[in-house]
PDB file of C-alpha atoms in Angstrom:
ATOM      1  CA  GLY A   1     120.416  49.975 134.494  1.00 68.00           C
ATOM      2  CA  ALA A   2     117.072  48.698 135.837  1.00 80.00           C
ATOM      3  CA  VAL A   3     115.620  52.065 136.829  1.00 91.00           C
ATOM      4  CA  VAL A   4     112.042  52.376 138.003  1.00 95.00           C
ATOM      5  CA  SER A   5     110.508  55.827 138.174  1.00 95.00           C
ATOM      6  CA  GLN A   6     107.508  56.487 140.394  1.00 97.00           C
ATOM      7  CA  HIS A   7     105.505  59.676 140.254  1.00 97.00           C
ATOM      8  CA  PRO A   8     104.439  61.709 142.145  1.00 97.00           C
ATOM      9  CA  SER A   9     106.728  61.392 145.141  1.00 97.00           C
ATOM     10  CA  ARG A  10     104.338  63.228 147.396  1.00 97.00           C
ATOM     11  CA  VAL A  11     100.676  64.083 147.096  1.00 97.00           C
ATOM     12  CA  ILE A  12      98.268  65.788 149.447  1.00 97.00           C
ATOM     13  CA  CYS A  13      94.615  65.923 148.562  1.00 94.00           C
ATOM     14  CA  LYS A  14      91.165  66.278 150.004  1.00 96.00           C
ATOM     15  CA  SER A  15      89.013  63.390 151.110  1.00 96.00           C
ATOM     16  CA  GLY A  16      86.827  62.054 148.335  1.00 96.00           C
ATOM     17  CA  THR A  17      89.183  62.745 145.454  1.00 96.00           C
ATOM     18  CA  SER A  18      90.897  60.122 143.339  1.00 97.00           C
ATOM     19  CA  VAL A  19      94.663  59.959 143.075  1.00 97.00           C
ATOM     20  CA  LYS A  20      96.718  58.296 140.354  1.00 97.00           C
ATOM     21  CA  ILE A  21     100.264  57.075 140.922  1.00 98.00           C
ATOM     22  CA  GLU A  22     102.448  56.095 137.979  1.00 97.00           C
ATOM     23  CA  CYS A  23     105.206  53.527 137.906  1.00 96.00           C
ATOM     24  CA  ARG A  24     107.513  53.393 134.875  1.00 96.00           C
ATOM     25  CA  SER A  25     110.384  51.097 133.998  1.00 94.00           C
ATOM     26  CA  LEU A  26     112.820  53.394 132.200  1.00 94.00           C
ATOM     27  CA  ASP A  27     115.358  51.024 130.687  1.00 90.00           C
ATOM     28  CA  PHE A  28     113.736  47.623 130.598  1.00 91.00           C
ATOM     29  CA  GLN A  29     110.435  46.005 129.747  1.00 91.00           C
ATOM     30  CA  ALA A  30     108.547  45.093 132.874  1.00 89.00           C
ATOM     31  CA  THR A  31     106.509  41.977 132.345  1.00 87.00           C
ATOM     32  CA  THR A  32     105.321  42.154 135.926  1.00 91.00           C
ATOM     33  CA  MET A  33     104.840  45.066 138.279  1.00 94.00           C
ATOM     34  CA  PHE A  34     103.974  45.006 141.957  1.00 95.00           C
ATOM     35  CA  TRP A  35     102.284  47.531 144.233  1.00 97.00           C
ATOM     36  CA  TYR A  36     103.050  47.693 147.939  1.00 97.00           C
ATOM     37  CA  ARG A  37     101.774  49.707 150.857  1.00 97.00           C
ATOM     38  CA  GLN A  38     103.972  50.545 153.809  1.00 97.00           C
ATOM     39  CA  PHE A  39     103.088  52.035 157.183  1.00 94.00           C
ATOM     40  CA  PRO A  40     105.758  53.858 159.229  1.00 91.00           C
ATOM     41  CA  LYS A  41     108.464  51.532 160.541  1.00 90.00           C
ATOM     42  CA  LYS A  42     106.606  48.517 159.183  1.00 94.00           C
ATOM     43  CA  SER A  43     107.267  46.069 156.429  1.00 95.00           C
ATOM     44  CA  LEU A  44     106.019  46.269 152.860  1.00 96.00           C
ATOM     45  CA  MET A  45     102.593  44.753 152.299  1.00 95.00           C
ATOM     46  CA  LEU A  46     101.937  43.475 148.799  1.00 95.00           C
ATOM     47  CA  MET A  47      98.677  44.886 147.476  1.00 96.00           C
ATOM     48  CA  ALA A  48      98.597  43.476 143.978  1.00 95.00           C
ATOM     49  CA  THR A  49     100.560  41.992 141.113  1.00 93.00           C
ATOM     50  CA  SER A  50      99.997  43.222 137.593  1.00 91.00           C
ATOM     51  CA  ASN A  51     101.034  41.680 134.310  1.00 88.00           C
ATOM     52  CA  GLU A  52     101.023  43.673 131.104  1.00 83.00           C
ATOM     53  CA  GLY A  53      97.736  43.378 129.269  1.00 82.00           C
ATOM     54  CA  SER A  54      95.876  41.410 131.922  1.00 84.00           C
ATOM     55  CA  LYS A  55      93.926  42.116 135.074  1.00 88.00           C
ATOM     56  CA  ALA A  56      95.808  42.615 138.289  1.00 92.00           C
ATOM     57  CA  THR A  57      95.843  39.938 140.957  1.00 93.00           C
ATOM     58  CA  TYR A  58      94.941  41.423 144.318  1.00 95.00           C
ATOM     59  CA  GLU A  59      96.037  40.147 147.683  1.00 95.00           C
ATOM     60  CA  GLN A  60      93.438  39.075 150.191  1.00 94.00           C
ATOM     61  CA  GLY A  61      91.844  42.013 151.928  1.00 95.00           C
ATOM     62  CA  VAL A  62      92.730  44.588 149.260  1.00 96.00           C
ATOM     63  CA  GLU A  63      89.677  46.217 147.693  1.00 94.00           C
ATOM     64  CA  LYS A  64      90.117  46.106 143.941  1.00 93.00           C
ATOM     65  CA  ASP A  65      87.417  48.739 143.387  1.00 95.00           C
ATOM     66  CA  LYS A  66      89.230  51.044 145.763  1.00 96.00           C
ATOM     67  CA  PHE A  67      92.718  50.483 144.365  1.00 97.00           C
ATOM     68  CA  LEU A  68      92.484  50.335 140.583  1.00 96.00           C
ATOM     69  CA  ILE A  69      95.560  48.992 138.823  1.00 95.00           C
ATOM     70  CA  ASN A  70      96.247  49.283 135.129  1.00 91.00           C
ATOM     71  CA  HIS A  71      99.265  47.806 133.352  1.00 89.00           C
ATOM     72  CA  ALA A  72      98.621  48.876 129.795  1.00 82.00           C
ATOM     73  CA  SER A  73     102.175  48.686 128.483  1.00 89.00           C
ATOM     74  CA  LEU A  74     105.435  46.942 129.254  1.00 89.00           C
ATOM     75  CA  THR A  75     106.805  50.116 130.823  1.00 93.00           C
ATOM     76  CA  LEU A  76     103.882  51.626 132.692  1.00 94.00           C
ATOM     77  CA  SER A  77     101.586  50.610 135.507  1.00 94.00           C
ATOM     78  CA  THR A  78      99.243  52.928 137.380  1.00 96.00           C
ATOM     79  CA  LEU A  79      97.572  52.716 140.755  1.00 97.00           C
ATOM     80  CA  THR A  80      94.471  54.835 141.257  1.00 97.00           C
ATOM     81  CA  VAL A  81      93.171  55.300 144.769  1.00 97.00           C
ATOM     82  CA  THR A  82      89.502  56.079 144.216  1.00 96.00           C
ATOM     83  CA  SER A  83      87.452  58.263 146.554  1.00 96.00           C
ATOM     84  CA  ALA A  84      90.409  58.494 148.914  1.00 95.00           C
ATOM     85  CA  HIS A  85      89.852  58.859 152.645  1.00 95.00           C
ATOM     86  CA  PRO A  86      92.255  59.659 155.491  1.00 96.00           C
ATOM     87  CA  GLU A  87      92.737  55.966 156.258  1.00 95.00           C
ATOM     88  CA  ASP A  88      94.210  55.555 152.754  1.00 96.00           C
ATOM     89  CA  SER A  89      97.078  57.822 153.745  1.00 97.00           C
ATOM     90  CA  SER A  90     100.246  55.779 153.487  1.00 96.00           C
ATOM     91  CA  PHE A  91     103.474  55.217 151.587  1.00 97.00           C
ATOM     92  CA  TYR A  92     102.918  53.351 148.322  1.00 98.00           C
ATOM     93  CA  ILE A  93     105.822  51.696 146.475  1.00 98.00           C
ATOM     94  CA  CYS A  94     105.898  50.000 143.118  1.00 97.00           C
ATOM     95  CA  SER A  95     108.416  47.535 141.778  1.00 95.00           C
ATOM     96  CA  ALA A  96     109.038  45.895 138.436  1.00 94.00           C
ATOM     97  CA  VAL A  97     110.777  42.864 136.965  1.00 91.00           C
ATOM     98  CA  ASP A  98     111.605  41.856 133.421  1.00 86.00           C
ATOM     99  CA  ARG A  99     111.910  38.183 134.308  1.00 83.00           C
ATOM    100  CA  ILE A 100     110.185  36.495 137.185  1.00 74.00           C
ATOM    101  CA  ASP A 101     113.423  35.007 138.550  1.00 76.00           C
ATOM    102  CA  GLN A 102     115.147  38.394 138.705  1.00 82.00           C
ATOM    103  CA  PRO A 103     115.211  40.783 141.699  1.00 86.00           C
ATOM    104  CA  GLN A 104     112.493  43.376 141.845  1.00 91.00           C
ATOM    105  CA  HIS A 105     113.541  46.938 141.110  1.00 93.00           C
ATOM    106  CA  PHE A 106     111.740  49.468 143.247  1.00 95.00           C
ATOM    107  CA  GLY A 107     110.475  52.964 142.596  1.00 96.00           C
ATOM    108  CA  ASP A 108     111.173  55.688 145.157  1.00 96.00           C
ATOM    109  CA  GLY A 109     107.667  55.541 146.551  1.00 97.00           C
ATOM    110  CA  THR A 110     104.758  57.943 146.893  1.00 98.00           C
ATOM    111  CA  ARG A 111     103.741  59.493 150.177  1.00 97.00           C
ATOM    112  CA  LEU A 112      99.977  59.954 150.031  1.00 97.00           C
ATOM    113  CA  SER A 113      98.256  62.190 152.548  1.00 97.00           C
ATOM    114  CA  ILE A 114      94.488  62.556 152.533  1.00 96.00           C
ATOM    115  CA  LEU A 115      93.103  65.467 154.499  1.00 94.00           C
TER     116      LEU A 115
ATOM    117  CA  ALA B   1     103.317  29.320 152.335  1.00 80.00           C
ATOM    118  CA  GLN B   2     106.478  31.312 152.557  1.00 87.00           C
ATOM    119  CA  THR B   3     107.323  33.066 155.821  1.00 94.00           C
ATOM    120  CA  VAL B   4     110.252  35.258 156.767  1.00 97.00           C
ATOM    121  CA  THR B   5     111.142  36.097 160.365  1.00 98.00           C
ATOM    122  CA  GLN B   6     113.432  38.849 161.577  1.00 98.00           C
ATOM    123  CA  SER B   7     113.630  38.654 165.338  1.00 96.00           C
ATOM    124  CA  GLN B   8     115.649  41.820 165.950  1.00 97.00           C
ATOM    125  CA  PRO B   9     113.438  44.927 165.729  1.00 97.00           C
ATOM    126  CA  GLU B  10     116.339  47.302 166.370  1.00 97.00           C
ATOM    127  CA  MET B  11     120.110  47.085 166.561  1.00 97.00           C
ATOM    128  CA  SER B  12     122.940  49.520 166.910  1.00 97.00           C
ATOM    129  CA  VAL B  13     126.637  49.311 166.125  1.00 98.00           C
ATOM    130  CA  GLN B  14     129.637  51.557 166.437  1.00 98.00           C
ATOM    131  CA  GLU B  15     131.140  52.949 163.295  1.00 98.00           C
ATOM    132  CA  ALA B  16     133.825  50.634 161.836  1.00 98.00           C
ATOM    133  CA  GLU B  17     132.530  47.653 163.812  1.00 98.00           C
ATOM    134  CA  THR B  18     130.826  44.538 162.447  1.00 98.00           C
ATOM    135  CA  VAL B  19     127.174  43.696 162.935  1.00 98.00           C
ATOM    136  CA  THR B  20     125.066  40.687 162.003  1.00 98.00           C
ATOM    137  CA  LEU B  21     121.346  40.821 161.272  1.00 98.00           C
ATOM    138  CA  SER B  22     119.366  37.608 161.671  1.00 98.00           C
ATOM    139  CA  CYS B  23     116.760  36.130 159.384  1.00 98.00           C
ATOM    140  CA  THR B  24     115.012  32.790 159.238  1.00 98.00           C
ATOM    141  CA  TYR B  25     112.579  31.673 156.600  1.00 97.00           C
ATOM    142  CA  ASP B  26     110.330  28.813 155.708  1.00 96.00           C
ATOM    143  CA  THR B  27     109.455  27.438 152.306  1.00 92.00           C
ATOM    144  CA  SER B  28     108.360  24.131 150.905  1.00 89.00           C
ATOM    145  CA  GLU B  29     110.066  24.754 147.591  1.00 89.00           C
ATOM    146  CA  SER B  30     113.549  23.594 146.636  1.00 87.00           C
ATOM    147  CA  ASN B  31     114.065  26.436 144.157  1.00 88.00           C
ATOM    148  CA  TYR B  32     113.953  29.864 145.733  1.00 93.00           C
ATOM    149  CA  TYR B  33     115.858  33.103 146.205  1.00 94.00           C
ATOM    150  CA  LEU B  34     116.750  35.123 149.259  1.00 96.00           C
ATOM    151  CA  PHE B  35     117.415  38.846 149.448  1.00 96.00           C
ATOM    152  CA  TRP B  36     118.421  41.577 151.808  1.00 98.00           C
ATOM    153  CA  TYR B  37     117.039  45.027 151.049  1.00 97.00           C
ATOM    154  CA  LYS B  38     118.057  48.283 152.692  1.00 97.00           C
ATOM    155  CA  GLN B  39     115.611  51.147 153.229  1.00 97.00           C
ATOM    156  CA  PRO B  40     117.322  54.346 154.417  1.00 96.00           C
ATOM    157  CA  PRO B  41     115.358  57.310 155.796  1.00 93.00           C
ATOM    158  CA  SER B  42     114.697  58.397 152.203  1.00 91.00           C
ATOM    159  CA  ARG B  43     112.563  55.205 152.032  1.00 93.00           C
ATOM    160  CA  GLN B  44     114.100  54.060 148.753  1.00 93.00           C
ATOM    161  CA  MET B  45     114.358  50.259 148.615  1.00 95.00           C
ATOM    162  CA  ILE B  46     117.910  49.231 147.743  1.00 94.00           C
ATOM    163  CA  LEU B  47     118.947  45.654 146.984  1.00 94.00           C
ATOM    164  CA  VAL B  48     121.937  44.812 149.162  1.00 97.00           C
ATOM    165  CA  ILE B  49     122.573  41.181 148.334  1.00 96.00           C
ATOM    166  CA  ARG B  50     120.958  38.177 146.687  1.00 95.00           C
ATOM    167  CA  GLN B  51     121.394  34.446 147.189  1.00 95.00           C
ATOM    168  CA  GLU B  52     120.132  31.620 145.016  1.00 93.00           C
ATOM    169  CA  ALA B  53     119.172  28.629 147.148  1.00 92.00           C
ATOM    170  CA  TYR B  54     120.894  26.154 144.859  1.00 92.00           C
ATOM    171  CA  LYS B  55     124.241  27.875 145.375  1.00 91.00           C
ATOM    172  CA  GLN B  56     126.150  26.692 148.412  1.00 88.00           C
ATOM    173  CA  GLN B  57     128.632  29.552 148.333  1.00 93.00           C
ATOM    174  CA  ASN B  58     127.639  32.528 150.454  1.00 96.00           C
ATOM    175  CA  ALA B  59     127.032  35.714 148.493  1.00 95.00           C
ATOM    176  CA  THR B  60     129.283  38.710 149.107  1.00 95.00           C
ATOM    177  CA  GLU B  61     129.020  42.330 148.009  1.00 95.00           C
ATOM    178  CA  ASN B  62     131.910  44.454 149.265  1.00 96.00           C
ATOM    179  CA  ARG B  63     131.309  44.956 153.018  1.00 97.00           C
ATOM    180  CA  PHE B  64     128.124  42.914 152.984  1.00 98.00           C
ATOM    181  CA  SER B  65     128.080  39.144 153.200  1.00 97.00           C
ATOM    182  CA  VAL B  66     125.565  36.496 154.110  1.00 98.00           C
ATOM    183  CA  ASN B  67     125.687  33.285 156.091  1.00 97.00           C
ATOM    184  CA  PHE B  68     123.279  31.006 154.267  1.00 97.00           C
ATOM    185  CA  GLN B  69     122.443  27.866 156.226  1.00 96.00           C
ATOM    186  CA  LYS B  70     120.003  26.005 154.012  1.00 94.00           C
ATOM    187  CA  ALA B  71     119.234  23.130 156.363  1.00 94.00           C
ATOM    188  CA  ALA B  72     118.528  25.523 159.210  1.00 96.00           C
ATOM    189  CA  LYS B  73     116.684  27.923 156.867  1.00 96.00           C
ATOM    190  CA  SER B  74     118.768  30.768 158.136  1.00 97.00           C
ATOM    191  CA  PHE B  75     120.030  33.744 156.104  1.00 98.00           C
ATOM    192  CA  SER B  76     121.917  36.292 158.194  1.00 98.00           C
ATOM    193  CA  LEU B  77     123.540  39.476 156.893  1.00 98.00           C
ATOM    194  CA  LYS B  78     126.950  40.596 158.093  1.00 98.00           C
ATOM    195  CA  ILE B  79     127.991  44.202 157.636  1.00 98.00           C
ATOM    196  CA  SER B  80     131.708  44.790 158.111  1.00 98.00           C
ATOM    197  CA  ASP B  81     133.349  48.142 158.794  1.00 98.00           C
ATOM    198  CA  SER B  82     129.978  49.762 159.467  1.00 98.00           C
ATOM    199  CA  GLN B  83     129.524  53.258 158.114  1.00 98.00           C
ATOM    200  CA  LEU B  84     127.097  56.009 159.095  1.00 97.00           C
ATOM    201  CA  GLY B  85     125.425  55.598 155.720  1.00 97.00           C
ATOM    202  CA  ASP B  86     124.488  52.042 156.652  1.00 98.00           C
ATOM    203  CA  THR B  87     121.880  53.421 159.054  1.00 98.00           C
ATOM    204  CA  ALA B  88     118.601  52.112 157.647  1.00 98.00           C
ATOM    205  CA  MET B  89     115.855  49.563 157.994  1.00 98.00           C
ATOM    206  CA  TYR B  90     116.927  46.203 156.612  1.00 98.00           C
ATOM    207  CA  PHE B  91     114.465  43.720 155.227  1.00 98.00           C
ATOM    208  CA  CYS B  92     115.106  40.063 154.600  1.00 98.00           C
ATOM    209  CA  ALA B  93     112.949  38.597 151.824  1.00 97.00           C
ATOM    210  CA  SER B  94     112.372  35.302 150.092  1.00 95.00           C
ATOM    211  CA  MET B  95     110.934  34.470 146.714  1.00 92.00           C
ATOM    212  CA  GLU B  96     109.908  31.077 145.448  1.00 88.00           C
ATOM    213  CA  TYR B  97     110.576  30.796 141.728  1.00 77.00           C
ATOM    214  CA  GLY B  98     107.863  32.569 139.781  1.00 74.00           C
ATOM    215  CA  ASN B  99     106.193  33.822 142.934  1.00 76.00           C
ATOM    216  CA  LYS B 100     106.006  37.010 144.896  1.00 87.00           C
ATOM    217  CA  LEU B 101     108.492  38.478 147.372  1.00 92.00           C
ATOM    218  CA  VAL B 102     107.737  37.874 151.024  1.00 94.00           C
ATOM    219  CA  PHE B 103     109.346  40.335 153.420  1.00 96.00           C
ATOM    220  CA  GLY B 104     110.285  40.010 157.043  1.00 97.00           C
ATOM    221  CA  ALA B 105     109.230  42.640 159.571  1.00 97.00           C
ATOM    222  CA  GLY B 106     112.526  44.477 159.243  1.00 98.00           C
ATOM    223  CA  THR B 107     115.405  45.444 161.520  1.00 98.00           C
ATOM    224  CA  ILE B 108     116.251  49.081 162.194  1.00 98.00           C
ATOM    225  CA  LEU B 109     120.026  49.443 162.251  1.00 98.00           C
ATOM    226  CA  ARG B 110     121.633  52.524 163.741  1.00 98.00           C
ATOM    227  CA  VAL B 111     125.324  53.150 163.191  1.00 98.00           C
ATOM    228  CA  LYS B 112     126.803  55.376 165.880  1.00 97.00           C
ATOM    229  CA  SER B 113     129.856  57.602 165.553  1.00 95.00           C
TER     230      SER B 113
END
């Protein structure tokens, strides 16, 4: 149980395009989903927390107009990197919980490369 | 604010041996949770073990166990009978009830044959 599916696993696109990453909880209802960014051999940096039906809460220093998060249902959250540039290249991971006191279940991550 | 410190950037261990990864944390809350996550080269985040702060008994999951010292705010992970598949980056993390996960910087563990 507690499977989180993240898609796509890898994306390469040109500078200036927008990229959407999906995060789905397959066998539970995710009241809260989290989006992280990770650089090679570094820790996970929380970008934002999203609750179903409400606006995401962004961490300090994360541009909310650059990283659009939508959590329209209890099983789906999306992260859209708008007008992506090479410095946005990174590994993005989502996680989800059904209850706030439960461990987060992570997706497999998305490797984003902007040329 | 929560902080988590992992002071060992890299460690190595021989197959079948035991290794201990260190972690210290700081929190002002009395109700919190502690975790160890494993991230192999595939970069999937895998929950290894979880400890509720109110429980005095150390958590154990097969070859993985923790030494939870609440007063010292220490939460080390012991891996017994190390296997090649244990090679990964290990993250210690804390979570105050209803709050977000805070990760340490991670420890790269290499298991050698």
